[in-house]
Amino acid sequence: MTSHLKRFSGLFAAGLLSVAFALPAHAADLEAGKKIFDEVCAACHGTTGRPDPDNPTVAALDPQPADLSDPLFNSREPEADWNIVVTHGGPALGLSSVMPSQKAALKEDEIRNVVAYAKTLAPGSELYPPGELNFFLPVRTKKAFPEDEIVLKGRFTDAEEGDNPWRSILEVEKRFGRRSMGVLEIVYEDDGEDAEITMVEAGAKTVVHWNKEKGSILSAALIYGAATQSGESDEVIPYLAYGKRLSEKSTLQSSARVIVPVDDADEGEVELAGVVHYEWTVNRQAMFPALEVTATVPFDAGDGDSVQWTAVPQVRIGLTRGGHVALNAGIEFPLSDQSYETRYHLVLLWDFADGSFFKGW
Ligand code: HEC
């Protein structure tokens, strides 16, 4: 280990250990919540959580009230977000002001009860991974939660020799089934001589296990990368991704990705990555710091030296009020000998399940 690396891994471990592992648990009163829901919310959302389009009051609303009985919608939204929306009204998360604030009408625990009740309105939603486990997208670590998202990634490498290459990736992710996601990626590279699409990747990811109380989620994915250039090999890329809430204000994500060139499997490598995000505020339109560490291990690594370590300090910047459009910027420093000085990463993501790109700025 280099001294650099020791320092970084020390910091990383300290970060992990210094956070509390206890999560606050308070039971809500569902019966009291139902009473409030029927009195206050049902006029728009319907007593079952499904707005009745034949009701003239509902039909006159623009936009239409959310269908709280839809298990995909109900499961993917964290309860904390619904607390914010019900307390402060739609605009607090970039939604419409037609969704009224209840701050003046209801007490804090009444809001907690009615939101907890609203969460029960979609039978079967417990078969979908809960939005509480949808952590911030890291720069290198793979995410476990399935998304409806468009991601644009840019990477600029400050090389030690020759031209500084650019790489851009356009990624489209779409949920299917209860716990799965399909993904399509187009990789475009510009090394100063050639600028072209070098790879097209397609695959799927599925959540294999989660535990809402423990705040943990595990996914498995399989991606096939088709090289567009002759002479370049296609790749098979299976990975595991794990996420864990460490405390109210911090999350850990880690992934193990195996990259196997189809033409020469011995040339493959394993990419390990882990990241801790510090969620210091519930406000989504904010900056959240994170520290990520990666290790790339070639299949034929004879001695420990050929393992490549990097550290990627980064910041997530929520651009919209609900954070459904966000930037992620990071600088990657090699901690072991590498052919580049630094890499600059910029990631723009748009979670299209939460509305149009232009909503809630
Ligand atoms: C005047 C009609 C109206 C009332 C009353 C109302 N809502 Fe809404 N609600 C809406 C509309 C409209 C939306 C959709 C806003 C949008 O999509 O921009 C919405 C959205 C929501 C959402 C979705 C938030 C998200 O993450 O997308 C939740 C949860 C919700 N309401 C819960 C409640 C609860 C609980 C109550 C009662 C305390 C309530 N609403 C009362 C009209 C109403």
Tab-separated table of C-alpha atoms and ligand atoms in Angstrom:
chain	number	residue	atom	x	y	z
A	1	MET	CA	0.000	0.000	0.000
A	2	THR	CA	1.261	3.451	-0.775
A	3	SER	CA	1.076	6.027	1.993
A	4	HIS	CA	-1.529	7.857	-0.087
A	5	LEU	CA	-3.669	4.826	-0.137
A	6	LYS	CA	-3.263	4.176	3.568
A	7	ARG	CA	-4.363	7.667	4.322
A	8	PHE	CA	-7.405	7.402	2.086
A	9	SER	CA	-8.508	3.978	3.240
A	10	GLY	CA	-8.001	5.143	6.833
A	11	LEU	CA	-10.231	8.127	6.228
A	12	PHE	CA	-12.783	5.960	4.497
A	13	ALA	CA	-12.917	3.473	7.369
A	14	ALA	CA	-13.140	6.287	9.903
A	15	GLY	CA	-16.033	7.755	7.934
A	16	LEU	CA	-17.792	4.422	8.006
A	17	LEU	CA	-17.266	3.893	11.703
A	18	SER	CA	-18.123	7.378	12.868
A	19	VAL	CA	-21.739	7.186	11.748
A	20	ALA	CA	-24.422	5.872	14.022
A	21	PHE	CA	-26.135	2.644	12.990
A	22	ALA	CA	-29.432	3.279	14.728
A	23	LEU	CA	-32.441	4.351	12.673
A	24	PRO	CA	-35.309	6.192	14.285
A	25	ALA	CA	-38.381	3.990	14.519
A	26	HIS	CA	-41.723	5.395	15.574
A	27	ALA	CA	-44.983	3.598	14.982
A	28	ALA	CA	-47.664	5.641	13.269
A	29	ASP	CA	-51.355	5.406	14.189
A	30	LEU	CA	-52.939	4.101	10.970
A	31	GLU	CA	-56.513	4.364	12.240
A	32	ALA	CA	-56.069	8.038	13.083
A	33	GLY	CA	-54.358	8.428	9.698
A	34	LYS	CA	-57.318	6.904	7.872
A	35	LYS	CA	-59.714	9.304	9.570
A	36	ILE	CA	-57.674	12.304	8.453
A	37	PHE	CA	-57.273	10.860	4.954
A	38	ASP	CA	-61.024	10.410	4.534
A	39	GLU	CA	-61.721	13.913	5.818
A	40	VAL	CA	-58.935	15.902	4.154
A	41	CYS	CA	-57.394	13.998	1.260
A	42	ALA	CA	-60.128	11.760	-0.173
A	43	ALA	CA	-61.940	14.662	-1.859
A	44	CYS	CA	-59.082	14.772	-4.360
A	45	HIS	CA	-57.280	11.436	-4.035
A	46	GLY	CA	-60.390	9.244	-3.491
A	47	THR	CA	-60.938	7.105	-0.358
A	48	THR	CA	-58.977	4.242	-1.966
A	49	GLY	CA	-56.125	6.553	-2.999
A	50	ARG	CA	-57.245	6.365	-6.622
A	51	PRO	CA	-58.689	9.687	-7.806
A	52	ASP	CA	-62.148	9.281	-9.294
A	53	PRO	CA	-62.075	10.866	-12.787
A	54	ASP	CA	-65.916	10.967	-12.859
A	55	ASN	CA	-66.009	13.209	-9.805
A	56	PRO	CA	-66.385	16.784	-11.162
A	57	THR	CA	-64.183	18.264	-8.376
A	58	VAL	CA	-61.402	15.866	-9.315
A	59	ALA	CA	-61.932	16.284	-13.067
A	60	ALA	CA	-61.511	20.060	-12.664
A	61	LEU	CA	-58.065	19.685	-11.082
A	62	ASP	CA	-55.014	20.300	-13.201
A	63	PRO	CA	-52.751	18.383	-12.803
A	64	GLN	CA	-54.669	15.296	-11.721
A	65	PRO	CA	-54.002	14.126	-8.152
A	66	ALA	CA	-51.431	11.360	-7.819
A	67	ASP	CA	-52.799	7.798	-7.825
A	68	LEU	CA	-51.656	6.643	-4.384
A	69	SER	CA	-53.079	3.154	-5.025
A	70	ASP	CA	-50.569	2.421	-7.821
A	71	PRO	CA	-48.018	0.062	-6.227
A	72	LEU	CA	-45.085	1.159	-8.419
A	73	PHE	CA	-45.708	4.847	-7.705
A	74	ASN	CA	-46.506	4.278	-4.037
A	75	SER	CA	-43.403	2.138	-3.428
A	76	ARG	CA	-40.869	4.284	-5.244
A	77	GLU	CA	-41.604	7.486	-3.289
A	78	PRO	CA	-39.948	7.616	0.144
A	79	GLU	CA	-42.315	8.307	3.046
A	80	ALA	CA	-40.119	11.260	4.051
A	81	ASP	CA	-40.824	12.910	0.677
A	82	TRP	CA	-44.551	12.510	1.171
A	83	ASN	CA	-44.193	14.097	4.606
A	84	ILE	CA	-42.575	17.104	2.963
A	85	VAL	CA	-45.286	17.339	0.268
A	86	VAL	CA	-48.168	17.024	2.735
A	87	THR	CA	-46.601	19.448	5.232
A	88	HIS	CA	-45.436	22.140	2.816
A	89	GLY	CA	-47.546	21.464	-0.288
A	90	GLY	CA	-46.581	20.258	-3.784
A	91	PRO	CA	-44.150	23.084	-4.651
A	92	ALA	CA	-41.775	22.019	-1.833
A	93	LEU	CA	-40.711	19.122	-4.076
A	94	GLY	CA	-41.332	20.849	-7.384
A	95	LEU	CA	-44.915	19.583	-7.693
A	96	SER	CA	-48.089	21.562	-8.320
A	97	SER	CA	-49.567	23.919	-5.726
A	98	VAL	CA	-52.901	22.131	-6.330
A	99	MET	CA	-51.513	19.670	-3.771
A	100	PRO	CA	-52.161	21.811	-0.664
A	101	SER	CA	-49.940	22.343	2.383
A	102	GLN	CA	-51.428	20.961	5.616
A	103	LYS	CA	-49.044	22.811	7.909
A	104	ALA	CA	-51.740	25.102	9.282
A	105	ALA	CA	-54.434	22.414	9.516
A	106	LEU	CA	-52.609	19.359	10.855
A	107	LYS	CA	-50.084	18.717	13.616
A	108	GLU	CA	-46.767	16.995	12.873
A	109	ASP	CA	-47.859	13.615	14.227
A	110	GLU	CA	-51.175	13.861	12.375
A	111	ILE	CA	-49.254	14.343	9.146
A	112	ARG	CA	-47.064	11.382	10.006
A	113	ASN	CA	-50.164	9.257	10.593
A	114	VAL	CA	-51.944	10.283	7.395
A	115	VAL	CA	-48.821	9.720	5.299
A	116	ALA	CA	-48.277	6.301	6.898
A	117	TYR	CA	-51.886	5.470	6.038
A	118	ALA	CA	-51.453	6.734	2.451
A	119	LYS	CA	-48.502	4.345	2.170
A	120	THR	CA	-50.869	1.404	2.863
A	121	LEU	CA	-53.209	2.299	-0.014
A	122	ALA	CA	-51.412	0.252	-2.667
A	123	PRO	CA	-51.871	-3.446	-1.920
A	124	GLY	CA	-48.901	-5.378	-3.258
A	125	SER	CA	-46.524	-2.422	-3.011
A	126	GLU	CA	-44.495	-4.398	-0.470
A	127	LEU	CA	-43.396	-6.568	-3.408
A	128	TYR	CA	-41.597	-3.559	-4.916
A	129	PRO	CA	-38.310	-2.194	-3.533
A	130	PRO	CA	-39.129	0.894	-1.421
A	131	GLY	CA	-37.938	4.372	-2.438
A	132	GLU	CA	-36.204	4.698	0.929
A	133	LEU	CA	-33.473	2.482	-0.569
A	134	ASN	CA	-33.002	4.643	-3.652
A	135	PHE	CA	-29.685	6.284	-2.790
A	136	PHE	CA	-27.802	8.941	-4.762
A	137	LEU	CA	-26.160	7.861	-8.012
A	138	PRO	CA	-22.377	7.656	-7.468
A	139	VAL	CA	-19.709	8.375	-10.104
A	140	ARG	CA	-18.215	4.859	-10.321
A	141	THR	CA	-20.112	2.594	-7.921
A	142	LYS	CA	-23.118	0.845	-9.459
A	143	LYS	CA	-26.524	1.556	-7.944
A	144	ALA	CA	-28.751	-1.193	-6.594
A	145	PHE	CA	-32.134	0.542	-6.990
A	146	PRO	CA	-33.950	0.166	-10.347
A	147	GLU	CA	-34.665	3.488	-12.068
A	148	ASP	CA	-36.552	5.231	-14.817
A	149	GLU	CA	-33.742	7.534	-15.653
A	150	ILE	CA	-31.669	9.136	-18.377
A	151	VAL	CA	-28.039	9.668	-17.443
A	152	LEU	CA	-25.383	11.550	-19.378
A	153	LYS	CA	-21.825	10.894	-18.206
A	154	GLY	CA	-18.737	12.765	-19.282
A	155	ARG	CA	-15.184	11.840	-18.391
A	156	PHE	CA	-12.075	13.838	-19.223
A	157	THR	CA	-8.709	12.210	-18.623
A	158	ASP	CA	-5.615	14.264	-17.952
A	159	ALA	CA	-3.163	11.751	-19.463
A	160	GLU	CA	0.538	11.587	-18.653
A	161	GLU	CA	1.400	11.173	-22.332
A	162	GLY	CA	-0.344	11.975	-25.609
A	163	ASP	CA	-3.782	13.443	-26.091
A	164	ASN	CA	-6.282	13.786	-23.288
A	165	PRO	CA	-9.216	11.535	-24.128
A	166	TRP	CA	-12.869	12.366	-23.589
A	167	ARG	CA	-15.487	9.739	-23.021
A	168	SER	CA	-19.237	10.320	-22.964
A	169	ILE	CA	-21.916	7.808	-22.141
A	170	LEU	CA	-25.640	8.137	-22.707
A	171	GLU	CA	-27.574	5.753	-20.509
A	172	VAL	CA	-31.307	5.033	-20.637
A	173	GLU	CA	-32.770	3.026	-17.778
A	174	LYS	CA	-36.351	1.774	-17.695
A	175	ARG	CA	-38.078	-0.224	-15.007
A	176	PHE	CA	-39.999	-3.390	-15.800
A	177	GLY	CA	-41.723	-5.947	-13.620
A	178	ARG	CA	-41.774	-5.245	-9.909
A	179	ARG	CA	-38.082	-5.047	-9.204
A	180	SER	CA	-36.169	-4.955	-12.465
A	181	MET	CA	-34.717	-2.471	-14.901
A	182	GLY	CA	-33.497	-2.625	-18.484
A	183	VAL	CA	-30.562	-0.475	-19.524
A	184	LEU	CA	-29.120	0.732	-22.827
A	185	GLU	CA	-25.786	2.551	-22.964
A	186	ILE	CA	-23.993	4.225	-25.824
A	187	VAL	CA	-20.301	4.920	-25.293
A	188	TYR	CA	-18.676	7.663	-27.354
A	189	GLU	CA	-14.945	8.283	-27.209
A	190	ASP	CA	-12.720	11.006	-28.552
A	191	ASP	CA	-8.994	10.421	-28.142
A	192	GLY	CA	-7.859	13.322	-30.278
A	193	GLU	CA	-7.435	11.144	-33.398
A	194	ASP	CA	-10.746	9.332	-33.608
A	195	ALA	CA	-14.121	10.368	-32.275
A	196	GLU	CA	-16.714	7.658	-32.508
A	197	ILE	CA	-19.188	5.397	-30.786
A	198	THR	CA	-16.994	2.607	-29.438
A	199	MET	CA	-19.481	0.436	-27.633
A	200	VAL	CA	-23.203	-0.176	-27.261
A	201	GLU	CA	-24.238	-1.919	-24.063
A	202	ALA	CA	-27.564	-3.497	-23.153
A	203	GLY	CA	-28.663	-5.473	-20.163
A	204	ALA	CA	-30.886	-5.810	-17.154
A	205	LYS	CA	-30.686	-5.455	-13.409
A	206	THR	CA	-32.926	-6.991	-10.795
A	207	VAL	CA	-33.194	-6.484	-7.049
A	208	VAL	CA	-32.513	-9.837	-5.393
A	209	HIS	CA	-32.979	-8.797	-1.783
A	210	TRP	CA	-33.911	-5.827	0.343
A	211	ASN	CA	-34.767	-5.054	3.940
A	212	LYS	CA	-36.515	-1.754	4.530
A	213	GLU	CA	-36.016	-1.807	8.310
A	214	LYS	CA	-32.281	-2.463	7.990
A	215	GLY	CA	-32.079	-0.049	5.060
A	216	SER	CA	-30.283	-2.521	2.799
A	217	ILE	CA	-30.686	-3.541	-0.847
A	218	LEU	CA	-28.815	-5.956	-3.132
A	219	SER	CA	-29.090	-6.219	-6.925
A	220	ALA	CA	-27.600	-8.372	-9.636
A	221	ALA	CA	-27.121	-7.273	-13.229
A	222	LEU	CA	-25.896	-8.639	-16.517
A	223	ILE	CA	-24.757	-6.347	-19.318
A	224	TYR	CA	-23.520	-7.208	-22.803
A	225	GLY	CA	-21.246	-4.676	-24.443
A	226	ALA	CA	-20.961	-4.846	-28.235
A	227	ALA	CA	-17.773	-3.246	-29.586
A	228	THR	CA	-18.367	-1.243	-32.738
A	229	GLN	CA	-14.755	-1.365	-33.974
A	230	SER	CA	-13.264	-4.412	-35.657
A	231	GLY	CA	-10.378	-5.684	-33.596
A	232	GLU	CA	-12.069	-4.701	-30.332
A	233	SER	CA	-13.721	-7.379	-28.253
A	234	ASP	CA	-17.292	-7.504	-27.037
A	235	GLU	CA	-17.624	-7.684	-23.261
A	236	VAL	CA	-19.813	-9.552	-20.830
A	237	ILE	CA	-20.253	-7.527	-17.652
A	238	PRO	CA	-22.057	-9.065	-14.673
A	239	TYR	CA	-22.198	-7.042	-11.462
A	240	LEU	CA	-23.559	-7.002	-7.941
A	241	ALA	CA	-24.608	-3.738	-6.329
A	242	TYR	CA	-25.308	-3.200	-2.648
A	243	GLY	CA	-26.704	-0.220	-0.784
A	244	LYS	CA	-27.071	0.386	2.942
A	245	ARG	CA	-28.339	3.272	4.991
A	246	LEU	CA	-25.757	3.794	7.709
A	247	SER	CA	-27.527	6.518	9.632
A	248	GLU	CA	-30.181	9.152	9.118
A	249	LYS	CA	-27.561	11.255	7.342
A	250	SER	CA	-25.310	8.781	5.576
A	251	THR	CA	-25.482	5.954	3.060
A	252	LEU	CA	-22.989	3.379	1.838
A	253	GLN	CA	-23.059	1.878	-1.641
A	254	SER	CA	-20.686	-0.680	-3.098
A	255	SER	CA	-20.446	-2.762	-6.229
A	256	ALA	CA	-18.380	-5.535	-7.764
A	257	ARG	CA	-18.279	-5.582	-11.534
A	258	VAL	CA	-16.594	-8.260	-13.627
A	259	ILE	CA	-15.571	-7.223	-17.125
A	260	VAL	CA	-14.909	-10.236	-19.369
A	261	PRO	CA	-13.739	-9.648	-22.959
A	262	VAL	CA	-15.426	-12.279	-25.090
A	263	ASP	CA	-12.374	-12.796	-27.339
A	264	ASP	CA	-9.872	-13.171	-24.509
A	265	ALA	CA	-11.412	-13.887	-21.136
A	266	ASP	CA	-7.977	-13.881	-19.435
A	267	GLU	CA	-7.733	-10.159	-20.089
A	268	GLY	CA	-10.729	-9.474	-17.867
A	269	GLU	CA	-10.805	-7.510	-14.650
A	270	VAL	CA	-12.838	-7.050	-11.509
A	271	GLU	CA	-13.822	-3.539	-10.574
A	272	LEU	CA	-14.651	-2.939	-6.912
A	273	ALA	CA	-16.064	0.375	-5.775
A	274	GLY	CA	-17.558	1.834	-2.634
A	275	VAL	CA	-18.903	5.249	-1.703
A	276	VAL	CA	-20.290	7.030	1.345
A	277	HIS	CA	-22.681	9.947	0.837
A	278	TYR	CA	-23.331	12.519	3.522
A	279	GLU	CA	-26.993	13.621	3.379
A	280	TRP	CA	-26.784	16.583	5.697
A	281	THR	CA	-30.185	18.048	4.738
A	282	VAL	CA	-33.599	16.797	3.584
A	283	ASN	CA	-33.651	19.655	1.083
A	284	ARG	CA	-33.003	18.090	-2.338
A	285	GLN	CA	-31.814	21.240	-4.042
A	286	ALA	CA	-28.504	21.100	-2.195
A	287	MET	CA	-24.946	19.820	-2.455
A	288	PHE	CA	-24.124	16.457	-0.929
A	289	PRO	CA	-20.472	15.465	-0.535
A	290	ALA	CA	-19.294	11.888	-0.976
A	291	LEU	CA	-16.054	9.946	-0.997
A	292	GLU	CA	-15.628	7.010	-3.308
A	293	VAL	CA	-12.785	4.488	-3.541
A	294	THR	CA	-12.260	2.035	-6.398
A	295	ALA	CA	-9.963	-0.945	-6.966
A	296	THR	CA	-9.474	-2.567	-10.361
A	297	VAL	CA	-8.059	-6.077	-10.165
A	298	PRO	CA	-6.892	-7.756	-13.401
A	299	PHE	CA	-7.652	-11.488	-13.645
A	300	ASP	CA	-3.964	-12.177	-14.146
A	301	ALA	CA	-2.788	-9.978	-11.280
A	302	GLY	CA	0.354	-11.800	-10.173
A	303	ASP	CA	1.354	-9.456	-7.371
A	304	GLY	CA	-0.651	-6.851	-5.502
A	305	ASP	CA	1.014	-4.035	-7.433
A	306	SER	CA	-1.085	-4.429	-10.531
A	307	VAL	CA	-4.247	-3.609	-8.597
A	308	GLN	CA	-5.212	-0.051	-9.464
A	309	TRP	CA	-6.670	2.068	-6.692
A	310	THR	CA	-8.381	5.407	-7.097
A	311	ALA	CA	-10.179	7.859	-4.843
A	312	VAL	CA	-13.046	9.962	-6.176
A	313	PRO	CA	-14.151	12.818	-3.940
A	314	GLN	CA	-17.390	14.084	-5.436
A	315	VAL	CA	-20.452	16.203	-4.897
A	316	ARG	CA	-24.061	15.601	-5.819
A	317	ILE	CA	-25.860	18.804	-6.736
A	318	GLY	CA	-29.652	18.624	-6.742
A	319	LEU	CA	-30.784	21.041	-9.464
A	320	THR	CA	-34.561	20.790	-9.112
A	321	ARG	CA	-36.599	21.189	-5.924
A	322	GLY	CA	-37.377	17.475	-5.868
A	323	GLY	CA	-33.844	16.550	-6.949
A	324	HIS	CA	-35.122	14.623	-9.984
A	325	VAL	CA	-32.592	16.443	-12.134
A	326	ALA	CA	-29.128	16.451	-10.588
A	327	LEU	CA	-25.461	16.834	-11.364
A	328	ASN	CA	-22.694	14.734	-9.962
A	329	ALA	CA	-19.165	16.062	-10.241
A	330	GLY	CA	-16.065	14.213	-9.113
A	331	ILE	CA	-12.303	14.168	-9.503
A	332	GLU	CA	-10.611	10.777	-9.680
A	333	PHE	CA	-7.091	10.515	-8.289
A	334	PRO	CA	-4.973	7.413	-8.874
A	335	LEU	CA	-3.627	6.050	-5.599
A	336	SER	CA	-1.355	3.623	-7.420
A	337	ASP	CA	0.691	3.871	-10.646
A	338	GLN	CA	-1.562	4.690	-13.544
A	339	SER	CA	-1.254	6.114	-17.043
A	340	TYR	CA	-3.077	9.313	-16.119
A	341	GLU	CA	-2.786	12.117	-13.608
A	342	THR	CA	-6.412	12.812	-12.887
A	343	ARG	CA	-9.832	12.193	-14.337
A	344	TYR	CA	-12.716	14.603	-14.195
A	345	HIS	CA	-16.223	13.191	-14.088
A	346	LEU	CA	-19.469	15.019	-14.716
A	347	VAL	CA	-22.786	13.185	-14.572
A	348	LEU	CA	-26.181	14.676	-15.370
A	349	LEU	CA	-29.195	12.612	-14.414
A	350	TRP	CA	-32.875	13.010	-15.012
A	351	ASP	CA	-35.295	10.736	-13.163
A	352	PHE	CA	-38.151	10.901	-15.679
A	353	ALA	CA	-40.590	9.017	-13.432
A	354	ASP	CA	-40.710	12.177	-11.301
A	355	GLY	CA	-41.769	14.430	-14.137
A	356	SER	CA	-40.471	16.400	-17.083
A	357	PHE	CA	-36.896	17.688	-17.169
A	358	PHE	CA	-38.134	21.270	-16.844
A	359	LYS	CA	-40.375	20.731	-13.808
A	360	GLY	CA	-39.518	22.225	-10.435
A	361	TRP	CA	-36.395	24.313	-11.118
B	1	HEC	C1	-57.164	19.906	-3.583
B	1	HEC	C2	-56.865	18.563	-3.927
B	1	HEC	C3	-55.900	17.792	-3.052
B	1	HEC	C4	-56.013	17.529	-1.709
B	1	HEC	C5	-57.064	17.985	-0.740
B	1	HEC	C6	-54.867	16.691	-1.401
B	1	HEC	N1	-54.119	16.459	-2.508
B	1	HEC	FE1	-52.429	15.327	-2.617
B	1	HEC	N2	-52.163	15.861	-4.555
B	1	HEC	C7	-53.042	16.638	-5.272
B	1	HEC	C8	-52.495	16.809	-6.619
B	1	HEC	C9	-53.140	17.595	-7.736
B	1	HEC	C10	-51.285	16.125	-6.655
B	1	HEC	C11	-50.312	16.003	-7.846
B	1	HEC	C12	-49.319	17.158	-7.880
B	1	HEC	C13	-48.415	17.104	-9.075
B	1	HEC	O1	-48.306	16.053	-9.708
B	1	HEC	O2	-47.784	18.131	-9.363
B	1	HEC	C14	-51.101	15.523	-5.347
B	1	HEC	C15	-50.015	14.751	-4.978
B	1	HEC	C16	-49.921	14.070	-3.793
B	1	HEC	C17	-48.872	13.138	-3.465
B	1	HEC	C18	-47.747	12.705	-4.388
B	1	HEC	C19	-46.417	13.289	-4.075
B	1	HEC	C20	-45.358	12.771	-5.019
B	1	HEC	O3	-44.357	12.304	-4.517
B	1	HEC	O4	-45.525	12.824	-6.249
B	1	HEC	C21	-49.143	12.672	-2.215
B	1	HEC	C22	-48.344	11.649	-1.441
B	1	HEC	C23	-50.335	13.325	-1.752
B	1	HEC	N3	-50.778	14.170	-2.728
B	1	HEC	C24	-50.916	13.089	-0.522
B	1	HEC	C25	-51.993	13.805	-0.028
B	1	HEC	C26	-52.498	13.661	1.311
B	1	HEC	C27	-51.974	12.680	2.343
B	1	HEC	C28	-53.524	14.554	1.430
B	1	HEC	C29	-54.344	14.846	2.650
B	1	HEC	C30	-53.620	15.265	3.829
B	1	HEC	C31	-53.653	15.228	0.150
B	1	HEC	N4	-52.718	14.748	-0.693
B	1	HEC	C32	-54.612	16.188	-0.133
B	1	HEC	C33	-54.219	17.156	-4.847
B	1	HEC	C34	-54.687	17.119	-3.537
